[in-house]
Amino acid sequence: MTINKSLASSSLAEVIDRILDKGIVIDAFVRIALVGIELIAVEARVVVASVETYLRYAEAVGLTTDPTAVTAVA
């Protein structure tokens, strides 16, 4: 029985291509309070993706609006 080892390595370009294709979302919320008084609150959402991937995500979660669906009020 032989065990074959794969020595395939990823180049930086392949890693970046995969990140842009799939996307990464980092969501963080930090709150600092002292004796029940909130001193600092920081909320951050970092999205790293290609424009195409982000637009697919935004459409899926309802962040985009369809310009044809907007009705003008006269």
PDB file of C-alpha atoms in Angstrom, residues 1-44:
ATOM      1  CA  MET A   1       0.000   0.000   0.000  1.00  0.00           C
ATOM      2  CA  THR A   2       1.473   3.324  -1.071  1.00  0.00           C
ATOM      3  CA  ILE A   3       0.592   6.704   0.350  1.00  0.00           C
ATOM      4  CA  ASN A   4       0.942   9.567  -2.073  1.00  0.00           C
ATOM      5  CA  LYS A   5       1.631  12.964  -0.605  1.00  0.00           C
ATOM      6  CA  SER A   6       0.432  16.039  -2.392  1.00  0.00           C
ATOM      7  CA  LEU A   7       2.841  18.924  -2.276  1.00  0.00           C
ATOM      8  CA  ALA A   8       0.516  21.329  -4.043  1.00  0.00           C
ATOM      9  CA  SER A   9       1.043  24.844  -2.831  1.00  0.00           C
ATOM     10  CA  SER A  10      -1.082  27.901  -3.472  1.00  0.00           C
ATOM     11  CA  SER A  11       0.427  31.049  -4.809  1.00  0.00           C
ATOM     12  CA  LEU A  12      -0.620  34.431  -3.456  1.00  0.00           C
ATOM     13  CA  ALA A  13      -2.507  35.134  -6.679  1.00  0.00           C
ATOM     14  CA  GLU A  14      -4.561  31.937  -6.259  1.00  0.00           C
ATOM     15  CA  VAL A  15      -5.391  32.826  -2.656  1.00  0.00           C
ATOM     16  CA  ILE A  16      -6.478  36.371  -3.578  1.00  0.00           C
ATOM     17  CA  ASP A  17      -8.530  35.040  -6.502  1.00  0.00           C
ATOM     18  CA  ARG A  18     -10.321  32.607  -4.175  1.00  0.00           C
ATOM     19  CA  ILE A  19     -11.002  35.326  -1.567  1.00  0.00           C
ATOM     20  CA  LEU A  20     -12.405  37.680  -4.206  1.00  0.00           C
ATOM     21  CA  ASP A  21     -14.509  34.890  -5.707  1.00  0.00           C
ATOM     22  CA  LYS A  22     -16.005  33.664  -2.423  1.00  0.00           C
ATOM     23  CA  GLY A  23     -15.665  36.814  -0.312  1.00  0.00           C
ATOM     24  CA  ILE A  24     -14.944  37.365   3.370  1.00  0.00           C
ATOM     25  CA  VAL A  25     -17.128  39.188   5.877  1.00  0.00           C
ATOM     26  CA  ILE A  26     -15.721  40.285   9.226  1.00  0.00           C
ATOM     27  CA  ASP A  27     -18.372  41.546  11.612  1.00  0.00           C
ATOM     28  CA  ALA A  28     -17.355  43.027  14.966  1.00  0.00           C
ATOM     29  CA  PHE A  29     -19.091  44.890  17.775  1.00  0.00           C
ATOM     30  CA  VAL A  30     -17.131  46.310  20.702  1.00  0.00           C
ATOM     31  CA  ARG A  31     -18.652  48.073  23.692  1.00  0.00           C
ATOM     32  CA  ILE A  32     -16.702  49.542  26.598  1.00  0.00           C
ATOM     33  CA  ALA A  33     -18.687  50.487  29.663  1.00  0.00           C
ATOM     34  CA  LEU A  34     -17.710  51.670  33.115  1.00  0.00           C
ATOM     35  CA  VAL A  35     -20.161  51.374  36.019  1.00  0.00           C
ATOM     36  CA  GLY A  36     -23.066  50.910  33.611  1.00  0.00           C
ATOM     37  CA  ILE A  37     -22.181  53.973  31.508  1.00  0.00           C
ATOM     38  CA  GLU A  38     -21.310  53.190  27.926  1.00  0.00           C
ATOM     39  CA  LEU A  39     -18.095  55.005  27.040  1.00  0.00           C
ATOM     40  CA  ILE A  40     -17.270  53.692  23.593  1.00  0.00           C
ATOM     41  CA  ALA A  41     -19.240  51.606  21.104  1.00  0.00           C
ATOM     42  CA  VAL A  42     -17.704  50.506  17.826  1.00  0.00           C
ATOM     43  CA  GLU A  43     -19.516  48.493  15.191  1.00  0.00           C
ATOM     44  CA  ALA A  44     -17.690  47.451  12.043  1.00  0.00           C
TER      45      ALA A  44
END
